[in-house]
Short mmCIF file of C-alpha atoms and ligand atoms in Angstrom, two decimals:
data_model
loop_
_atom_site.label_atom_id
_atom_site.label_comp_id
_atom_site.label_asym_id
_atom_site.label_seq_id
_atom_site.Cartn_x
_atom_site.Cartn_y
_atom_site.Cartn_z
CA UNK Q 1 0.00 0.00 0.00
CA UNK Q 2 1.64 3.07 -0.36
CA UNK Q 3 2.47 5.84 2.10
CA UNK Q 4 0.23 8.12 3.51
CA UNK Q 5 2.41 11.56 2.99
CA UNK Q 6 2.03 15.14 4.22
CA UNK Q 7 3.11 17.48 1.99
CA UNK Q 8 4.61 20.83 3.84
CA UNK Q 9 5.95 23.77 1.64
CA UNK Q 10 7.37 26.67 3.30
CA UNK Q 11 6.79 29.94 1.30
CA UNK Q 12 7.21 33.54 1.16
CA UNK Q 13 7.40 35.91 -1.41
CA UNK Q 14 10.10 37.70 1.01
CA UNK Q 15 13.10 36.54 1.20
CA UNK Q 16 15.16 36.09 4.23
CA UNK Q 17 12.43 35.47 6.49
CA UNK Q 18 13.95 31.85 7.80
CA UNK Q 19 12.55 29.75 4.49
CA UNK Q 20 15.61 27.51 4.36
CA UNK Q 21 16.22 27.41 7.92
CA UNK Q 22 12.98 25.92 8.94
CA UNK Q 23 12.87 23.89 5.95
CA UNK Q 24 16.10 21.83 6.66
CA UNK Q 25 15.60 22.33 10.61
CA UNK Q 26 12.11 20.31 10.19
CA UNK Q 27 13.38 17.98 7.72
CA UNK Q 28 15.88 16.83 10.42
CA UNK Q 29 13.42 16.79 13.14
CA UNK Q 30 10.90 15.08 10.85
CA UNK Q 31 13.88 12.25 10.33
CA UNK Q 32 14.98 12.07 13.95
CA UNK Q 33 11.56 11.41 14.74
CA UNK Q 34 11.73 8.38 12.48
CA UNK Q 35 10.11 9.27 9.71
CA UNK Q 36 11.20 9.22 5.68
CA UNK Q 37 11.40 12.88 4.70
CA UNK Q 38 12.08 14.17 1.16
CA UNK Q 39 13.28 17.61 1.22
CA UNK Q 40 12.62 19.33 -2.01
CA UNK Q 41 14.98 22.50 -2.83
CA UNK Q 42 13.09 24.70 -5.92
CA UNK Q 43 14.96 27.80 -4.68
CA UNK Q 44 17.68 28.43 -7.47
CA UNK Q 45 19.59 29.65 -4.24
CA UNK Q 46 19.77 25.81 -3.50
CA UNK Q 47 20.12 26.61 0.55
CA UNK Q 48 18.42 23.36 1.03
CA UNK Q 49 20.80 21.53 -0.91
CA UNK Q 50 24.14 23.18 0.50
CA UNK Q 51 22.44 22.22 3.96
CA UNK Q 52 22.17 18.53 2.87
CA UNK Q 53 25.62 18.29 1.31
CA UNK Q 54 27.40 19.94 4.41
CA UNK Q 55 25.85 17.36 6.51
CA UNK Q 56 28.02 14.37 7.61
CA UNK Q 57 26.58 10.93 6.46
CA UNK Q 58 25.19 8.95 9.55
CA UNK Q 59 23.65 11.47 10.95
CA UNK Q 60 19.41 11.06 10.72
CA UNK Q 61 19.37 11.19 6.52
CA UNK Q 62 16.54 12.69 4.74
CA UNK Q 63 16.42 12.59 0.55
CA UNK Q 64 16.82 15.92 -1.16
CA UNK Q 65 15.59 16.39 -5.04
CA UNK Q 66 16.77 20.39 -6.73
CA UNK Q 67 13.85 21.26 -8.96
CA UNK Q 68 13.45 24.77 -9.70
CA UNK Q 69 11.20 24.15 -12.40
CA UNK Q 70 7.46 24.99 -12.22
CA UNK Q 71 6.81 21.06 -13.05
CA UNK Q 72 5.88 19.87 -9.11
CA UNK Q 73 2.47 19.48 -9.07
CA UNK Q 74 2.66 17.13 -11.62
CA UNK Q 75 5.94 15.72 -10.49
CA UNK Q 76 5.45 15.14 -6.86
CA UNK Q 77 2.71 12.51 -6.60
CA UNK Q 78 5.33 10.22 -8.21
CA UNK Q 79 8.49 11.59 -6.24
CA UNK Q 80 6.62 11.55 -2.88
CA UNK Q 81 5.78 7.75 -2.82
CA UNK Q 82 8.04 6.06 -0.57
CA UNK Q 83 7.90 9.28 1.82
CA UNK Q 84 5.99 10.01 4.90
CA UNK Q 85 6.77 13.54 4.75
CA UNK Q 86 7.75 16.00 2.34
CA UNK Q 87 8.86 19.64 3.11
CA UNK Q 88 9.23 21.97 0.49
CA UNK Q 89 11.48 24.77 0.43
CA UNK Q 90 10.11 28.03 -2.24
CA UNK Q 91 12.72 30.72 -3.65
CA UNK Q 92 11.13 33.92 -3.48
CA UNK Q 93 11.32 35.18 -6.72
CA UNK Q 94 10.49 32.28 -8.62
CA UNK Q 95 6.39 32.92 -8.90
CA UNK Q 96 5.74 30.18 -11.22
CA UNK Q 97 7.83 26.99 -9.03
CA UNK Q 98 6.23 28.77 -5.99
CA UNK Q 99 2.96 28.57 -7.12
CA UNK Q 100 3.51 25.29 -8.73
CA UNK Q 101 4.98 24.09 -4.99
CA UNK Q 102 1.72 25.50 -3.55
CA UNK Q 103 -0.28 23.46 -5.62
CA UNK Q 104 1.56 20.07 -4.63
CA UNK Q 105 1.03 21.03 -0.97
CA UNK Q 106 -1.74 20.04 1.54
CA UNK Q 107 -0.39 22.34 3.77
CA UNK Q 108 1.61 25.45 4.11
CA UNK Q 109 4.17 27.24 6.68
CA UNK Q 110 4.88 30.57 5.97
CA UNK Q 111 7.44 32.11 7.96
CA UNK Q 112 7.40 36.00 8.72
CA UNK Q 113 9.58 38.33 10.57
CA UNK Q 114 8.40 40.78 13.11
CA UNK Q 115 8.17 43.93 11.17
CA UNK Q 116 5.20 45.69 9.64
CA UNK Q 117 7.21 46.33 6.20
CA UNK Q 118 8.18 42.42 5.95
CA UNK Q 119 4.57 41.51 7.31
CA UNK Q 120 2.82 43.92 4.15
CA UNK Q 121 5.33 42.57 2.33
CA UNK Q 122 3.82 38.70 3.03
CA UNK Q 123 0.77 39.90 1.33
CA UNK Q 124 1.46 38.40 -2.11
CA UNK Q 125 1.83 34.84 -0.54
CA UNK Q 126 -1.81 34.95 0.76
CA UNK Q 127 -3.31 36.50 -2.11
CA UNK Q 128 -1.70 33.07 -3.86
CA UNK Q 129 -3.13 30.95 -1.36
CA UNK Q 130 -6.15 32.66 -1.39
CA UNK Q 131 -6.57 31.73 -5.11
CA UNK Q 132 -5.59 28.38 -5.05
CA UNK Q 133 -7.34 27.34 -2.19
CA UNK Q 134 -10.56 28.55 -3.93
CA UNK Q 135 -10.05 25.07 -5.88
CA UNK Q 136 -8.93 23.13 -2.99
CA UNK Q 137 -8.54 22.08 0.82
CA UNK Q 138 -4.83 23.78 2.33
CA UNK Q 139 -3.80 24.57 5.82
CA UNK Q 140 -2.09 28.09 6.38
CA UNK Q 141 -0.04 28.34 9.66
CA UNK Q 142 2.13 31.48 10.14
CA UNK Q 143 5.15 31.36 12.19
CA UNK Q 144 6.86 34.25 13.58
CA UNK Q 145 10.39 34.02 13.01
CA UNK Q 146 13.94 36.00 14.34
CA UNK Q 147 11.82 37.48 17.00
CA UNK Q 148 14.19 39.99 19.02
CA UNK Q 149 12.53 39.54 22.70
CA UNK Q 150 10.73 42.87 24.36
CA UNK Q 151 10.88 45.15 21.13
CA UNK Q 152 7.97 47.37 20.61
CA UNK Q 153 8.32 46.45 16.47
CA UNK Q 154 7.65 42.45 17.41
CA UNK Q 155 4.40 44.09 19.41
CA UNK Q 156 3.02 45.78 16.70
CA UNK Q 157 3.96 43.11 14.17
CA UNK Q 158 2.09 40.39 16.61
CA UNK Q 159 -1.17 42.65 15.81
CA UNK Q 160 -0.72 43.09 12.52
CA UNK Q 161 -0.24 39.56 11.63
CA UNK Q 162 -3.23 38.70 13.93
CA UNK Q 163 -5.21 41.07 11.94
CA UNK Q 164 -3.97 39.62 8.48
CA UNK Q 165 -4.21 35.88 10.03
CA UNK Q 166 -7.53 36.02 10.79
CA UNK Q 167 -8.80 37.65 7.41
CA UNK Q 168 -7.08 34.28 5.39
CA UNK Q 169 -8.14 31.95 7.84
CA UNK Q 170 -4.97 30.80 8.38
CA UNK Q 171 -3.67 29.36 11.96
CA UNK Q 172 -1.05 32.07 13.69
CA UNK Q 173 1.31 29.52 15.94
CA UNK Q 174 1.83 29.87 19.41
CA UNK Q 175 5.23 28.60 18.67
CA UNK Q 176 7.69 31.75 18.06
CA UNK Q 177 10.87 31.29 16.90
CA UNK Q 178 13.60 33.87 18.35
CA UNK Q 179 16.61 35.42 16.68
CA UNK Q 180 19.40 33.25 18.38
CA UNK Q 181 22.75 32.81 16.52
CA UNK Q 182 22.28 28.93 17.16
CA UNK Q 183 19.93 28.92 14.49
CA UNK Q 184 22.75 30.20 11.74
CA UNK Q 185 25.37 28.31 13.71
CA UNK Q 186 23.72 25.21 13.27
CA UNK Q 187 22.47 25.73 9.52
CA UNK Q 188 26.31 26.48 8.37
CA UNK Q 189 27.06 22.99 10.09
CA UNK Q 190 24.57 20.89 8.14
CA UNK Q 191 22.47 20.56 11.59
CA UNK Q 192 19.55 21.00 12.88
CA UNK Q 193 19.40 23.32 16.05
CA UNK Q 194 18.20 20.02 18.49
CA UNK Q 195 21.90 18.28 17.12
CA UNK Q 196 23.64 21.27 17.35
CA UNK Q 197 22.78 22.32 21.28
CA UNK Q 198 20.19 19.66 22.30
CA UNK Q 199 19.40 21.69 25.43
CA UNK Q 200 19.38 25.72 23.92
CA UNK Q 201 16.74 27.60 23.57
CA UNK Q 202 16.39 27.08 19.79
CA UNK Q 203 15.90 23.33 20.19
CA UNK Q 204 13.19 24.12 22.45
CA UNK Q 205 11.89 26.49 19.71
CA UNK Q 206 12.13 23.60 16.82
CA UNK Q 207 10.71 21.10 18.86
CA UNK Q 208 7.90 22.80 19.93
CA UNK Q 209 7.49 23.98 15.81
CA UNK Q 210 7.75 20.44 14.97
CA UNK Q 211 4.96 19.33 18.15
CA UNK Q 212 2.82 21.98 16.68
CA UNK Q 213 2.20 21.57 13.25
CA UNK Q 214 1.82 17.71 13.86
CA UNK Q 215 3.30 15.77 11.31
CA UNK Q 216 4.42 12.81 13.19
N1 ADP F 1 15.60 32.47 14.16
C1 ADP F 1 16.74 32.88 13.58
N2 ADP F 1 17.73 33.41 14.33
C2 ADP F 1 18.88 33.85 13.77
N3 ADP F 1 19.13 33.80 12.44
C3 ADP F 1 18.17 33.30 11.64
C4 ADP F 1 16.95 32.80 12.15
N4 ADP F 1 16.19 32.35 11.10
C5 ADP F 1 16.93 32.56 9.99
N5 ADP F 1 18.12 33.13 10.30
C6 ADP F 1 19.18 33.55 9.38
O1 ADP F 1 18.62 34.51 8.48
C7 ADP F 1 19.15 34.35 7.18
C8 ADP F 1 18.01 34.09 6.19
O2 ADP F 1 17.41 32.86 6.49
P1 ADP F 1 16.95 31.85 5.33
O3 ADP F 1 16.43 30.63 6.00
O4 ADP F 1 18.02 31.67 4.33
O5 ADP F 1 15.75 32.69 4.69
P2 ADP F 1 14.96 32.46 3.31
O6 ADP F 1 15.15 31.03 2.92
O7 ADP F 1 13.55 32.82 3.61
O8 ADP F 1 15.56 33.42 2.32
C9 ADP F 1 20.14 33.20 7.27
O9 ADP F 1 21.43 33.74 7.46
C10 ADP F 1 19.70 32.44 8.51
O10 ADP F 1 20.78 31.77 9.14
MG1 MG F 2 15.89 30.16 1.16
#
């Protein structure tokens, strides 16, 4: 029989906003937690793929396919069959692979960072998910990522994401992820944060990510 897979992109039209980082962070978490994870890499940026070829062999392995192409839609179902979990990570510029990555999704993580320019900014990936998902069933969750603790700017940009949250229907997380320098540490190892420092605050951050959107 085959697998039962969830498919997870990660997208925003912004870039910088902690794409990659959660991409390869949950695709680690997703394989230390047993599972077969395909990370797909469609930004031409290849983040994803650097992360994957910087990581030693024997550590928790998860498959990685490039395809910056807007061909994934139709390419997926066949890619995704011996998987229990695929995460994709978008490019920001690349509208049509992005859209294309959206449509092989069942659900979606966009990542935004705590100001009101980069939260406006977000804007165009709703409006896509808003049209797609006029055709079919998606899950939005927003994350808040590279949170700087106490700052009036992650206030505001807590209310404005509320506001835009609730107008897509989309889930706002209580997980936040914080700006810690474990996070870039980690990524320029090949590592997830919870192999880098198992006890830091950023593993607490990814695991409680990874509890919260519920892929096990
Ligand atoms: N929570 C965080 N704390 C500190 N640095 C972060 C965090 N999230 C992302 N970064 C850093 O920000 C930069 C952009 O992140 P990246 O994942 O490449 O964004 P995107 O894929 O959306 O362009 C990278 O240098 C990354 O290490
Ligand atoms: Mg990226």
């Amino acid at each position: 029989m085959p697998k039962q897979h969830r498919i997870l992109a990660i997208a925003n039209s912004k870039g910088g906003v902690g794409k990659s980082t959660l991409a390869t962070n949950l695709a680690v978490e997703a394989a230390l937690a047993g599972l077969d994870v395909l990370l797909v890499d469609t930004d031409p940026q290849s983040s994803s793929a650097v992360f994957a070829a910087t990581r030693d062999e024997g550590r928790p392995a998860f498959g990685l396919v490039q395809m910056n192409q807007p061909i994934l839609h139709r390419e997926l179902p066949k890619l995704c069959e011996p998987y229990d979990l695929v995460v994709i990570d978008t490019g920001a510029r690349e509208t049509r692979t992005f859209r294309s990555a959206l449509m092989a999704a069942d659900s979606v993580l966009v990542p935004v960072t705590p100001s009101a320019y980069d939260i406006w900014a977000s804007e165009d990936v709703f409006a896509v998910i808003d049209e797609l998902s006029a055709t079919r069933d998606f899950t939005t969750r927003v994350v808040l990522n590279q949170v700087v603790p106490r700052t009036k700017v992650a206030v505001e940009a807590m209310e404005a994401l509320e506001e835009i949250t609730e107008e897509q229907g989309a889930k706002l997380l209580d997980t936040r992820i914080h700006s810690r320098v474990a996070w870039k540490m980690a990524s320029g190892e090949g590592l997830s944060v919870t192999e880098y420092r198992p006890r830091s605050p950023a593993a607490a951050e990814l695991r409680a990510l990874w509890a919260e959107l519920d892929l096990a």
